[in-house]
PDB file of C-alpha atoms and ligand atoms in Angstrom:
ATOM      1  CA  MET A  68     -14.837   9.648  33.598  1.00 84.00           C
ATOM      2  CA  MET A  69     -13.815  12.427  36.444  1.00 91.00           C
ATOM      3  CA  THR A  70     -10.397  13.582  35.727  1.00 95.00           C
ATOM      4  CA  LEU A  71      -8.342  14.842  39.086  1.00 96.00           C
ATOM      5  CA  ASP A  72      -5.562  17.314  37.774  1.00 95.00           C
ATOM      6  CA  GLN A  73      -2.958  18.213  40.443  1.00 97.00           C
ATOM      7  CA  LEU A  74      -5.583  18.900  42.986  1.00 97.00           C
ATOM      8  CA  GLY A  75      -4.578  20.608  46.254  1.00 97.00           C
ATOM      9  CA  LEU A  76      -6.282  22.112  49.219  1.00 97.00           C
ATOM     10  CA  SER A  77      -4.975  24.204  52.188  1.00 96.00           C
ATOM     11  CA  LYS A  78      -6.250  25.242  55.311  1.00 91.00           C
ATOM     12  CA  GLY A  79      -4.439  28.592  56.414  1.00 90.00           C
ATOM     13  CA  ASN A  80      -0.967  27.690  55.759  1.00 89.00           C
ATOM     14  CA  THR A  81      -1.585  23.954  56.104  1.00 93.00           C
ATOM     15  CA  PRO A  82      -1.806  21.705  53.047  1.00 95.00           C
ATOM     16  CA  ILE A  83      -4.262  19.021  53.421  1.00 97.00           C
ATOM     17  CA  LEU A  84      -4.083  17.583  49.715  1.00 98.00           C
ATOM     18  CA  GLN A  85      -1.153  17.927  47.572  1.00 97.00           C
ATOM     19  CA  ASN A  86      -0.744  17.358  43.958  1.00 97.00           C
ATOM     20  CA  ILE A  87      -3.441  14.815  43.324  1.00 98.00           C
ATOM     21  CA  SER A  88      -3.720  13.385  39.877  1.00 97.00           C
ATOM     22  CA  ALA A  89      -5.867  10.703  38.941  1.00 97.00           C
ATOM     23  CA  ARG A  90      -8.885   9.402  36.897  1.00 96.00           C
ATOM     24  CA  LEU A  91     -12.511   7.843  38.038  1.00 96.00           C
ATOM     25  CA  PRO A  92     -13.379   5.777  34.881  1.00 94.00           C
ATOM     26  CA  ALA A  93     -17.215   5.111  34.112  1.00 94.00           C
ATOM     27  CA  GLY A  94     -18.108   2.023  35.176  1.00 96.00           C
ATOM     28  CA  GLN A  95     -15.396   1.184  37.596  1.00 97.00           C
ATOM     29  CA  LEU A  96     -15.321   0.879  41.256  1.00 97.00           C
ATOM     30  CA  THR A  97     -12.242   2.742  42.643  1.00 98.00           C
ATOM     31  CA  MET A  98     -11.450   2.279  46.126  1.00 98.00           C
ATOM     32  CA  LEU A  99      -9.726   4.880  48.321  1.00 98.00           C
ATOM     33  CA  VAL A 100      -7.634   3.820  51.585  1.00 98.00           C
ATOM     34  CA  GLY A 101      -5.289   5.499  53.887  1.00 98.00           C
ATOM     35  CA  PRO A 102      -4.208   6.034  57.160  1.00 98.00           C
ATOM     36  CA  ASN A 103      -6.584   8.167  59.749  1.00 97.00           C
ATOM     37  CA  GLY A 104      -6.165  11.869  58.681  1.00 96.00           C
ATOM     38  CA  ALA A 105      -4.380  11.147  55.323  1.00 98.00           C
ATOM     39  CA  GLY A 106      -7.062  13.407  53.676  1.00 97.00           C
ATOM     40  CA  LYS A 107      -9.832  10.808  52.110  1.00 97.00           C
ATOM     41  CA  SER A 108     -12.785  12.532  53.261  1.00 96.00           C
ATOM     42  CA  THR A 109     -11.398  16.053  52.409  1.00 96.00           C
ATOM     43  CA  LEU A 110     -10.705  14.675  48.772  1.00 97.00           C
ATOM     44  CA  LEU A 111     -14.428  13.361  48.525  1.00 97.00           C
ATOM     45  CA  SER A 112     -15.717  16.918  49.624  1.00 95.00           C
ATOM     46  CA  LEU A 113     -13.470  18.471  46.762  1.00 96.00           C
ATOM     47  CA  LEU A 114     -15.212  15.895  44.376  1.00 97.00           C
ATOM     48  CA  ALA A 115     -18.462  16.542  45.438  1.00 96.00           C
ATOM     49  CA  GLY A 116     -18.111  20.132  44.860  1.00 95.00           C
ATOM     50  CA  LEU A 117     -18.267  21.054  48.631  1.00 94.00           C
ATOM     51  CA  SER A 118     -15.360  22.937  48.873  1.00 92.00           C
ATOM     52  CA  LEU A 119     -13.157  24.394  46.251  1.00 92.00           C
ATOM     53  CA  PRO A 120      -9.541  23.252  45.425  1.00 95.00           C
ATOM     54  CA  SER A 121      -6.620  25.659  46.157  1.00 95.00           C
ATOM     55  CA  ALA A 122      -4.558  24.183  43.236  1.00 96.00           C
ATOM     56  CA  GLY A 123      -5.318  22.453  40.045  1.00 96.00           C
ATOM     57  CA  GLY A 124      -8.973  21.230  38.685  1.00 94.00           C
ATOM     58  CA  LEU A 125     -11.380  18.788  38.054  1.00 95.00           C
ATOM     59  CA  GLN A 126     -13.049  17.851  34.884  1.00 94.00           C
ATOM     60  CA  PHE A 127     -15.816  15.607  33.940  1.00 89.00           C
ATOM     61  CA  ALA A 128     -15.676  14.083  30.557  1.00 83.00           C
ATOM     62  CA  GLY A 129     -13.460  16.970  29.502  1.00 84.00           C
ATOM     63  CA  ASP A 130     -15.768  19.529  31.236  1.00 90.00           C
ATOM     64  CA  ASP A 131     -14.222  21.688  33.806  1.00 92.00           C
ATOM     65  CA  THR A 132     -16.112  21.862  36.824  1.00 93.00           C
ATOM     66  CA  ARG A 133     -14.659  25.081  38.010  1.00 90.00           C
ATOM     67  CA  HIS A 134     -17.975  27.489  37.325  1.00 90.00           C
ATOM     68  CA  TRP A 135     -20.565  24.726  38.215  1.00 93.00           C
ATOM     69  CA  THR A 136     -23.733  25.698  40.171  1.00 92.00           C
ATOM     70  CA  ARG A 137     -24.616  23.890  43.263  1.00 90.00           C
ATOM     71  CA  GLN A 138     -27.618  22.161  41.334  1.00 88.00           C
ATOM     72  CA  ARG A 139     -25.390  20.764  38.663  1.00 91.00           C
ATOM     73  CA  TRP A 140     -22.933  19.359  41.002  1.00 93.00           C
ATOM     74  CA  ALA A 141     -25.745  17.636  43.040  1.00 89.00           C
ATOM     75  CA  GLN A 142     -27.237  16.138  39.600  1.00 89.00           C
ATOM     76  CA  GLN A 143     -24.096  14.911  38.519  1.00 93.00           C
ATOM     77  CA  VAL A 144     -22.401  13.825  41.767  1.00 95.00           C
ATOM     78  CA  THR A 145     -23.831  11.815  45.116  1.00 95.00           C
ATOM     79  CA  LEU A 146     -21.923  12.014  48.016  1.00 95.00           C
ATOM     80  CA  VAL A 147     -23.004   9.553  51.050  1.00 95.00           C
ATOM     81  CA  PRO A 148     -20.688  11.282  54.042  1.00 92.00           C
ATOM     82  CA  GLN A 149     -19.383   9.329  56.986  1.00 89.00           C
ATOM     83  CA  LEU A 150     -21.882   8.333  59.518  1.00 76.00           C
ATOM     84  CA  SER A 151     -23.397  11.855  60.968  1.00 70.00           C
ATOM     85  CA  GLN A 152     -26.371  12.440  63.024  1.00 70.00           C
ATOM     86  CA  MET A 153     -29.257  14.067  61.263  1.00 72.00           C
ATOM     87  CA  GLY A 154     -30.022  17.248  63.051  1.00 76.00           C
ATOM     88  CA  PHE A 155     -33.987  17.361  61.893  1.00 82.00           C
ATOM     89  CA  PRO A 156     -36.818  15.457  63.187  1.00 88.00           C
ATOM     90  CA  LEU A 157     -37.742  13.973  59.522  1.00 94.00           C
ATOM     91  CA  SER A 158     -38.959  10.211  59.086  1.00 96.00           C
ATOM     92  CA  VAL A 159     -37.042   7.748  57.340  1.00 96.00           C
ATOM     93  CA  ARG A 160     -39.105   8.158  54.247  1.00 96.00           C
ATOM     94  CA  GLU A 161     -38.861  12.069  54.280  1.00 95.00           C
ATOM     95  CA  VAL A 162     -34.894  11.587  54.107  1.00 95.00           C
ATOM     96  CA  VAL A 163     -35.013   9.232  51.372  1.00 95.00           C
ATOM     97  CA  GLU A 164     -37.158  11.396  48.960  1.00 94.00           C
ATOM     98  CA  LEU A 165     -34.385  14.064  49.736  1.00 92.00           C
ATOM     99  CA  GLY A 166     -32.569  12.428  47.018  1.00 91.00           C
ATOM    100  CA  GLY A 167     -34.909  13.280  44.314  1.00 86.00           C
ATOM    101  CA  LEU A 168     -34.943  16.992  45.168  1.00 82.00           C
ATOM    102  CA  ALA A 169     -31.844  17.814  42.649  1.00 74.00           C
ATOM    103  CA  HIS A 170     -33.796  16.295  39.838  1.00 75.00           C
ATOM    104  CA  ALA A 171     -36.991  17.591  37.989  1.00 64.00           C
ATOM    105  CA  THR A 172     -38.954  14.197  39.261  1.00 70.00           C
ATOM    106  CA  SER A 173     -42.889  14.153  39.501  1.00 85.00           C
ATOM    107  CA  VAL A 174     -44.452  13.762  42.684  1.00 87.00           C
ATOM    108  CA  VAL A 175     -45.885  10.245  41.130  1.00 89.00           C
ATOM    109  CA  GLN A 176     -42.137   9.386  39.988  1.00 89.00           C
ATOM    110  CA  LEU A 177     -40.724  10.424  43.337  1.00 89.00           C
ATOM    111  CA  ARG A 178     -43.336   8.380  45.573  1.00 91.00           C
ATOM    112  CA  GLU A 179     -42.153   5.093  43.299  1.00 92.00           C
ATOM    113  CA  ALA A 180     -38.524   5.842  43.432  1.00 92.00           C
ATOM    114  CA  THR A 181     -38.979   6.432  47.412  1.00 95.00           C
ATOM    115  CA  ARG A 182     -40.679   3.150  47.659  1.00 95.00           C
ATOM    116  CA  GLN A 183     -38.335   1.057  45.572  1.00 95.00           C
ATOM    117  CA  ALA A 184     -35.151   2.509  47.475  1.00 96.00           C
ATOM    118  CA  LEU A 185     -36.730   1.929  50.680  1.00 97.00           C
ATOM    119  CA  ALA A 186     -37.005  -1.807  49.499  1.00 97.00           C
ATOM    120  CA  ASP A 187     -34.047  -1.914  47.957  1.00 96.00           C
ATOM    121  CA  TRP A 188     -32.050  -0.840  51.118  1.00 97.00           C
ATOM    122  CA  ASP A 189     -34.196  -2.956  53.452  1.00 95.00           C
ATOM    123  CA  ILE A 190     -35.750  -0.057  55.377  1.00 97.00           C
ATOM    124  CA  GLY A 191     -39.407  -0.534  54.269  1.00 97.00           C
ATOM    125  CA  TYR A 192     -40.440  -1.253  57.827  1.00 97.00           C
ATOM    126  CA  LEU A 193     -38.828   1.804  59.071  1.00 97.00           C
ATOM    127  CA  ALA A 194     -40.636   4.309  56.911  1.00 97.00           C
ATOM    128  CA  ASP A 195     -42.603   6.105  59.235  1.00 97.00           C
ATOM    129  CA  LYS A 196     -39.995   6.106  62.029  1.00 97.00           C
ATOM    130  CA  GLU A 197     -37.817   9.136  63.029  1.00 96.00           C
ATOM    131  CA  VAL A 198     -34.648   9.077  61.442  1.00 94.00           C
ATOM    132  CA  ARG A 199     -32.735  10.447  64.945  1.00 92.00           C
ATOM    133  CA  LEU A 200     -34.266   7.492  66.412  1.00 93.00           C
ATOM    134  CA  LEU A 201     -32.456   4.936  64.310  1.00 94.00           C
ATOM    135  CA  SER A 202     -29.309   2.890  65.097  1.00 94.00           C
ATOM    136  CA  GLY A 203     -26.251   3.504  63.402  1.00 93.00           C
ATOM    137  CA  GLY A 204     -26.559   1.075  60.883  1.00 95.00           C
ATOM    138  CA  GLU A 205     -30.292   1.866  60.175  1.00 96.00           C
ATOM    139  CA  GLN A 206     -29.321   5.483  59.698  1.00 94.00           C
ATOM    140  CA  GLN A 207     -26.544   4.603  57.516  1.00 95.00           C
ATOM    141  CA  ARG A 208     -28.938   2.642  55.021  1.00 96.00           C
ATOM    142  CA  THR A 209     -31.300   5.544  55.120  1.00 96.00           C
ATOM    143  CA  GLN A 210     -28.639   7.816  53.767  1.00 95.00           C
ATOM    144  CA  LEU A 211     -27.473   5.092  51.290  1.00 97.00           C
ATOM    145  CA  ALA A 212     -31.461   5.017  50.323  1.00 97.00           C
ATOM    146  CA  ARG A 213     -31.486   8.625  49.768  1.00 95.00           C
ATOM    147  CA  SER A 214     -28.292   8.619  47.706  1.00 96.00           C
ATOM    148  CA  TRP A 215     -29.728   5.840  45.852  1.00 96.00           C
ATOM    149  CA  ILE A 216     -32.618   7.806  44.234  1.00 94.00           C
ATOM    150  CA  GLN A 217     -29.896  10.399  43.133  1.00 93.00           C
ATOM    151  CA  ILE A 218     -27.653   8.530  41.703  1.00 95.00           C
ATOM    152  CA  GLN A 219     -29.735   6.281  39.744  1.00 92.00           C
ATOM    153  CA  GLN A 220     -31.077   9.511  37.729  1.00 90.00           C
ATOM    154  CA  PRO A 221     -29.885   9.549  34.094  1.00 88.00           C
ATOM    155  CA  GLY A 222     -27.638  12.572  34.466  1.00 88.00           C
ATOM    156  CA  SER A 223     -25.868  11.237  37.640  1.00 93.00           C
ATOM    157  CA  ARG A 224     -22.400  10.120  37.155  1.00 94.00           C
ATOM    158  CA  LEU A 225     -20.291   9.651  40.028  1.00 97.00           C
ATOM    159  CA  TRP A 226     -21.008   7.942  43.529  1.00 97.00           C
ATOM    160  CA  LEU A 227     -19.095   9.177  46.400  1.00 98.00           C
ATOM    161  CA  LEU A 228     -19.070   6.916  49.600  1.00 98.00           C
ATOM    162  CA  ASP A 229     -17.228   7.431  52.589  1.00 97.00           C
ATOM    163  CA  GLU A 230     -17.008   4.453  54.738  1.00 96.00           C
ATOM    164  CA  PRO A 231     -20.440   3.210  54.006  1.00 96.00           C
ATOM    165  CA  LEU A 232     -19.895  -0.562  55.244  1.00 95.00           C
ATOM    166  CA  SER A 233     -18.610   1.068  58.936  1.00 92.00           C
ATOM    167  CA  ALA A 234     -21.904   0.622  60.708  1.00 93.00           C
ATOM    168  CA  LEU A 235     -23.604  -2.185  58.483  1.00 96.00           C
ATOM    169  CA  ASP A 236     -23.824  -5.936  59.885  1.00 97.00           C
ATOM    170  CA  LEU A 237     -22.527  -8.758  57.435  1.00 96.00           C
ATOM    171  CA  ARG A 238     -25.913  -9.004  55.512  1.00 97.00           C
ATOM    172  CA  HIS A 239     -26.357  -5.405  54.750  1.00 97.00           C
ATOM    173  CA  GLN A 240     -22.406  -4.954  53.757  1.00 97.00           C
ATOM    174  CA  ARG A 241     -23.156  -7.538  51.032  1.00 96.00           C
ATOM    175  CA  GLN A 242     -26.282  -5.979  50.339  1.00 97.00           C
ATOM    176  CA  CYS A 243     -24.430  -2.476  49.566  1.00 97.00           C
ATOM    177  CA  LEU A 244     -21.390  -4.192  47.631  1.00 97.00           C
ATOM    178  CA  GLU A 245     -24.446  -5.659  45.291  1.00 96.00           C
ATOM    179  CA  ARG A 246     -25.857  -2.175  44.859  1.00 97.00           C
ATOM    180  CA  VAL A 247     -22.629  -0.872  43.920  1.00 97.00           C
ATOM    181  CA  ARG A 248     -22.122  -3.564  41.445  1.00 96.00           C
ATOM    182  CA  GLN A 249     -25.777  -3.070  40.083  1.00 95.00           C
ATOM    183  CA  LEU A 250     -24.781   0.612  39.687  1.00 95.00           C
ATOM    184  CA  GLN A 251     -21.507  -0.231  37.863  1.00 94.00           C
ATOM    185  CA  ALA A 252     -23.277  -2.370  35.200  1.00 94.00           C
ATOM    186  CA  SER A 253     -25.091   1.058  34.341  1.00 94.00           C
ATOM    187  CA  GLY A 254     -21.632   2.781  33.677  1.00 94.00           C
ATOM    188  CA  LYS A 255     -21.364   5.085  36.640  1.00 96.00           C
ATOM    189  CA  SER A 256     -18.110   5.614  38.593  1.00 96.00           C
ATOM    190  CA  ILE A 257     -17.954   4.825  42.155  1.00 98.00           C
ATOM    191  CA  LEU A 258     -15.253   5.923  44.635  1.00 98.00           C
ATOM    192  CA  MET A 259     -15.570   4.179  48.106  1.00 98.00           C
ATOM    193  CA  VAL A 260     -13.415   5.079  51.154  1.00 98.00           C
ATOM    194  CA  VAL A 261     -12.883   1.787  52.967  1.00 97.00           C
ATOM    195  CA  HIS A 262     -10.552   0.885  55.779  1.00 96.00           C
ATOM    196  CA  ASP A 263     -10.779  -2.866  55.183  1.00 96.00           C
ATOM    197  CA  LEU A 264      -7.831  -3.523  52.538  1.00 97.00           C
ATOM    198  CA  ASN A 265      -8.817  -7.153  52.018  1.00 97.00           C
ATOM    199  CA  LEU A 266     -12.108  -5.982  50.741  1.00 96.00           C
ATOM    200  CA  ALA A 267     -10.373  -3.485  48.523  1.00 97.00           C
ATOM    201  CA  LEU A 268      -8.049  -6.470  47.175  1.00 96.00           C
ATOM    202  CA  ARG A 269     -11.380  -8.513  46.666  1.00 95.00           C
ATOM    203  CA  TYR A 270     -13.647  -6.076  45.329  1.00 95.00           C
ATOM    204  CA  ALA A 271     -12.034  -2.916  43.730  1.00 97.00           C
ATOM    205  CA  ASP A 272     -11.300  -2.232  39.990  1.00 97.00           C
ATOM    206  CA  ARG A 273      -8.383   0.158  41.002  1.00 97.00           C
ATOM    207  CA  VAL A 274      -7.120   1.167  44.117  1.00 98.00           C
ATOM    208  CA  LEU A 275      -6.055   4.992  45.312  1.00 98.00           C
ATOM    209  CA  MET A 276      -3.763   5.136  48.563  1.00 98.00           C
ATOM    210  CA  LEU A 277      -3.417   8.493  50.438  1.00 98.00           C
ATOM    211  CA  CYS A 278      -0.967   9.273  52.696  1.00 98.00           C
ATOM    212  CA  CYS A 279      -0.184  12.405  54.442  1.00 97.00           C
ATOM    213  CA  GLY A 280      -2.242  14.211  51.725  1.00 97.00           C
ATOM    214  CA  GLU A 281      -0.727  12.834  49.060  1.00 98.00           C
ATOM    215  CA  LEU A 282      -1.481  10.249  46.597  1.00 98.00           C
ATOM    216  CA  VAL A 283       1.289   7.218  47.043  1.00 98.00           C
ATOM    217  CA  ALA A 284      -0.210   4.572  44.650  1.00 98.00           C
ATOM    218  CA  ASP A 285      -2.873   4.365  41.966  1.00 98.00           C
ATOM    219  CA  GLY A 286      -3.571   1.136  40.030  1.00 97.00           C
ATOM    220  CA  PRO A 287      -5.101  -2.629  40.204  1.00 97.00           C
ATOM    221  CA  PRO A 288      -5.631  -3.762  43.791  1.00 97.00           C
ATOM    222  CA  ASP A 289      -2.831  -6.236  43.960  1.00 95.00           C
ATOM    223  CA  GLN A 290      -0.181  -3.816  42.422  1.00 97.00           C
ATOM    224  CA  VAL A 291      -1.276  -1.220  45.167  1.00 98.00           C
ATOM    225  CA  LEU A 292      -1.913  -3.158  48.496  1.00 97.00           C
ATOM    226  CA  THR A 293       1.569  -4.863  48.493  1.00 96.00           C
ATOM    227  CA  ALA A 294       2.525  -6.136  51.934  1.00 95.00           C
ATOM    228  CA  GLU A 295       5.917  -3.949  51.837  1.00 96.00           C
ATOM    229  CA  ARG A 296       3.872  -0.810  50.742  1.00 97.00           C
ATOM    230  CA  VAL A 297       0.858  -1.512  53.335  1.00 96.00           C
ATOM    231  CA  SER A 298       3.330  -2.061  56.523  1.00 96.00           C
ATOM    232  CA  GLN A 299       5.179   1.161  54.993  1.00 96.00           C
ATOM    233  CA  VAL A 300       2.138   3.538  54.779  1.00 97.00           C
ATOM    234  CA  PHE A 301       0.020   2.071  57.760  1.00 96.00           C
ATOM    235  CA  GLN A 302       3.301   1.349  60.008  1.00 95.00           C
ATOM    236  CA  VAL A 303       2.040  -2.123  60.828  1.00 94.00           C
ATOM    237  CA  GLU A 304       4.070  -5.206  59.718  1.00 94.00           C
ATOM    238  CA  THR A 305       2.181  -7.129  57.207  1.00 94.00           C
ATOM    239  CA  ARG A 306       2.342 -10.203  55.054  1.00 94.00           C
ATOM    240  CA  LEU A 307       0.452 -11.306  52.161  1.00 92.00           C
ATOM    241  CA  SER A 308      -0.875 -14.904  52.318  1.00 91.00           C
ATOM    242  CA  GLN A 309      -3.374 -16.823  50.079  1.00 88.00           C
ATOM    243  CA  GLY A 310      -4.609 -13.388  48.642  1.00 87.00           C
ATOM    244  CA  TYR A 311      -5.031 -11.951  52.046  1.00 92.00           C
ATOM    245  CA  LEU A 312      -3.096  -9.362  53.956  1.00 94.00           C
ATOM    246  CA  HIS A 313      -2.702 -10.431  57.690  1.00 93.00           C
ATOM    247  CA  TRP A 314      -0.847  -8.212  60.289  1.00 89.00           C
ATOM    248  CA  LEU A 315       2.112  -9.780  62.348  1.00 84.00           C
TER     249      LEU A 315
HETATM  250  N1  ATP B 196     -11.486  22.718  57.985  1.00 64.16           N
HETATM  251  C1  ATP B 196      -9.981  22.350  58.410  1.00 64.16           C
HETATM  252  N2  ATP B 196      -9.183  22.667  59.120  1.00 64.16           N
HETATM  253  C2  ATP B 196      -7.992  22.453  59.423  1.00 64.16           C
HETATM  254  N3  ATP B 196      -7.676  20.916  59.277  1.00 64.16           N
HETATM  255  C3  ATP B 196      -8.484  20.161  58.857  1.00 64.16           C
HETATM  256  C4  ATP B 196      -9.715  20.558  58.237  1.00 64.16           C
HETATM  257  N4  ATP B 196     -10.370  19.560  57.723  1.00 64.16           N
HETATM  258  C5  ATP B 196      -9.464  18.408  57.993  1.00 64.16           C
HETATM  259  N5  ATP B 196      -8.770  18.989  58.196  1.00 64.16           N
HETATM  260  C6  ATP B 196      -7.477  17.893  58.538  1.00 64.16           C
HETATM  261  O1  ATP B 196      -7.175  17.366  57.443  1.00 64.16           O
HETATM  262  C7  ATP B 196      -6.476  15.960  57.629  1.00 64.16           C
HETATM  263  C8  ATP B 196      -7.178  15.076  56.714  1.00 64.16           C
HETATM  264  O2  ATP B 196      -8.724  14.906  57.225  1.00 64.16           O
HETATM  265  P1  ATP B 196      -9.572  13.779  56.641  1.00 64.16           P
HETATM  266  O3  ATP B 196     -11.268  13.909  57.435  1.00 64.16           O
HETATM  267  O4  ATP B 196      -9.966  14.244  54.884  1.00 64.16           O
HETATM  268  O5  ATP B 196      -9.058  12.618  56.919  1.00 64.16           O
HETATM  269  P2  ATP B 196      -9.583  11.374  56.346  1.00 64.16           P
HETATM  270  O6  ATP B 196      -8.599  10.242  55.697  1.00 64.16           O
HETATM  271  O7  ATP B 196     -10.808  11.106  55.911  1.00 64.16           O
HETATM  272  O8  ATP B 196      -9.286  10.361  57.977  1.00 64.16           O
HETATM  273  P3  ATP B 196     -10.204   9.102  58.757  1.00 64.16           P
HETATM  274  O9  ATP B 196      -9.768   8.019  58.054  1.00 64.16           O
HETATM  275  O10 ATP B 196     -10.054   9.420  60.189  1.00 64.16           O
HETATM  276  O11 ATP B 196     -11.761   9.251  58.432  1.00 64.16           O
HETATM  277  C9  ATP B 196      -6.674  15.725  59.185  1.00 64.16           C
HETATM  278  O12 ATP B 196      -5.665  15.845  59.798  1.00 64.16           O
HETATM  279  C10 ATP B 196      -7.619  16.885  59.491  1.00 64.16           C
HETATM  280  O13 ATP B 196      -7.288  17.390  60.978  1.00 64.16           O
END
């Protein structure tokens, strides 16, 4: 379990995140929601150890992460950032293989893990293609396959996914959610940023809602995503009908 203890982050004099306390339990899918600019990606970068908090701290199963090395972070936490263009002329296979680098894996093991990840994310037919030439959804599946190798290692405990479904078609959205369920069953924690609040209502074990850098709600989906709170935070009038949120 990861524990966030009064986390805060400022850039210059501007507070981006303030006083965030929460838990990410093992084996649970937590979805993180909030308006554009609320601080969701910034929070994920803190939880991946890519930036240091200005206040508060993070513990992993009681272990303070303050002095963790880069390699320790990469062994325990796997981040899939928001869709971004790769800057290097690598093939899909080479990008996916990068997922094994933080762990001391033999060449034979890495080759087998890569073959499996390419199949699991339905990109085997793209293995030799340069990643920069792929469509947005194909690039996203490549990044997910890279992270899939990393998060499946025995020591890896937390999978951070920043809007993983945004570029995926319906079939591959379902595939991604199936992989998430598969990973949950092995006892790992997952924190996923989503904009689709109905998806969060249906799939999340727990929902965290951020607004203006502060955690405004944390709990079971139906208790966090009430029509009243959603209308207030997202400034769109909504109502809940038959378990779905509709905007008016
Ligand atoms: N390095 C930085 N310097 C100054 N401001 C920053 C910096 N990084 C992020 N911000 C600001 O922090 C706020 C939160 O950004 P963040 O990307 O975390 O939002 P988000 O919730 O992920 O938004 P979106 O839904 O649009 O992806 C934004 O207002 C952004 O402009």
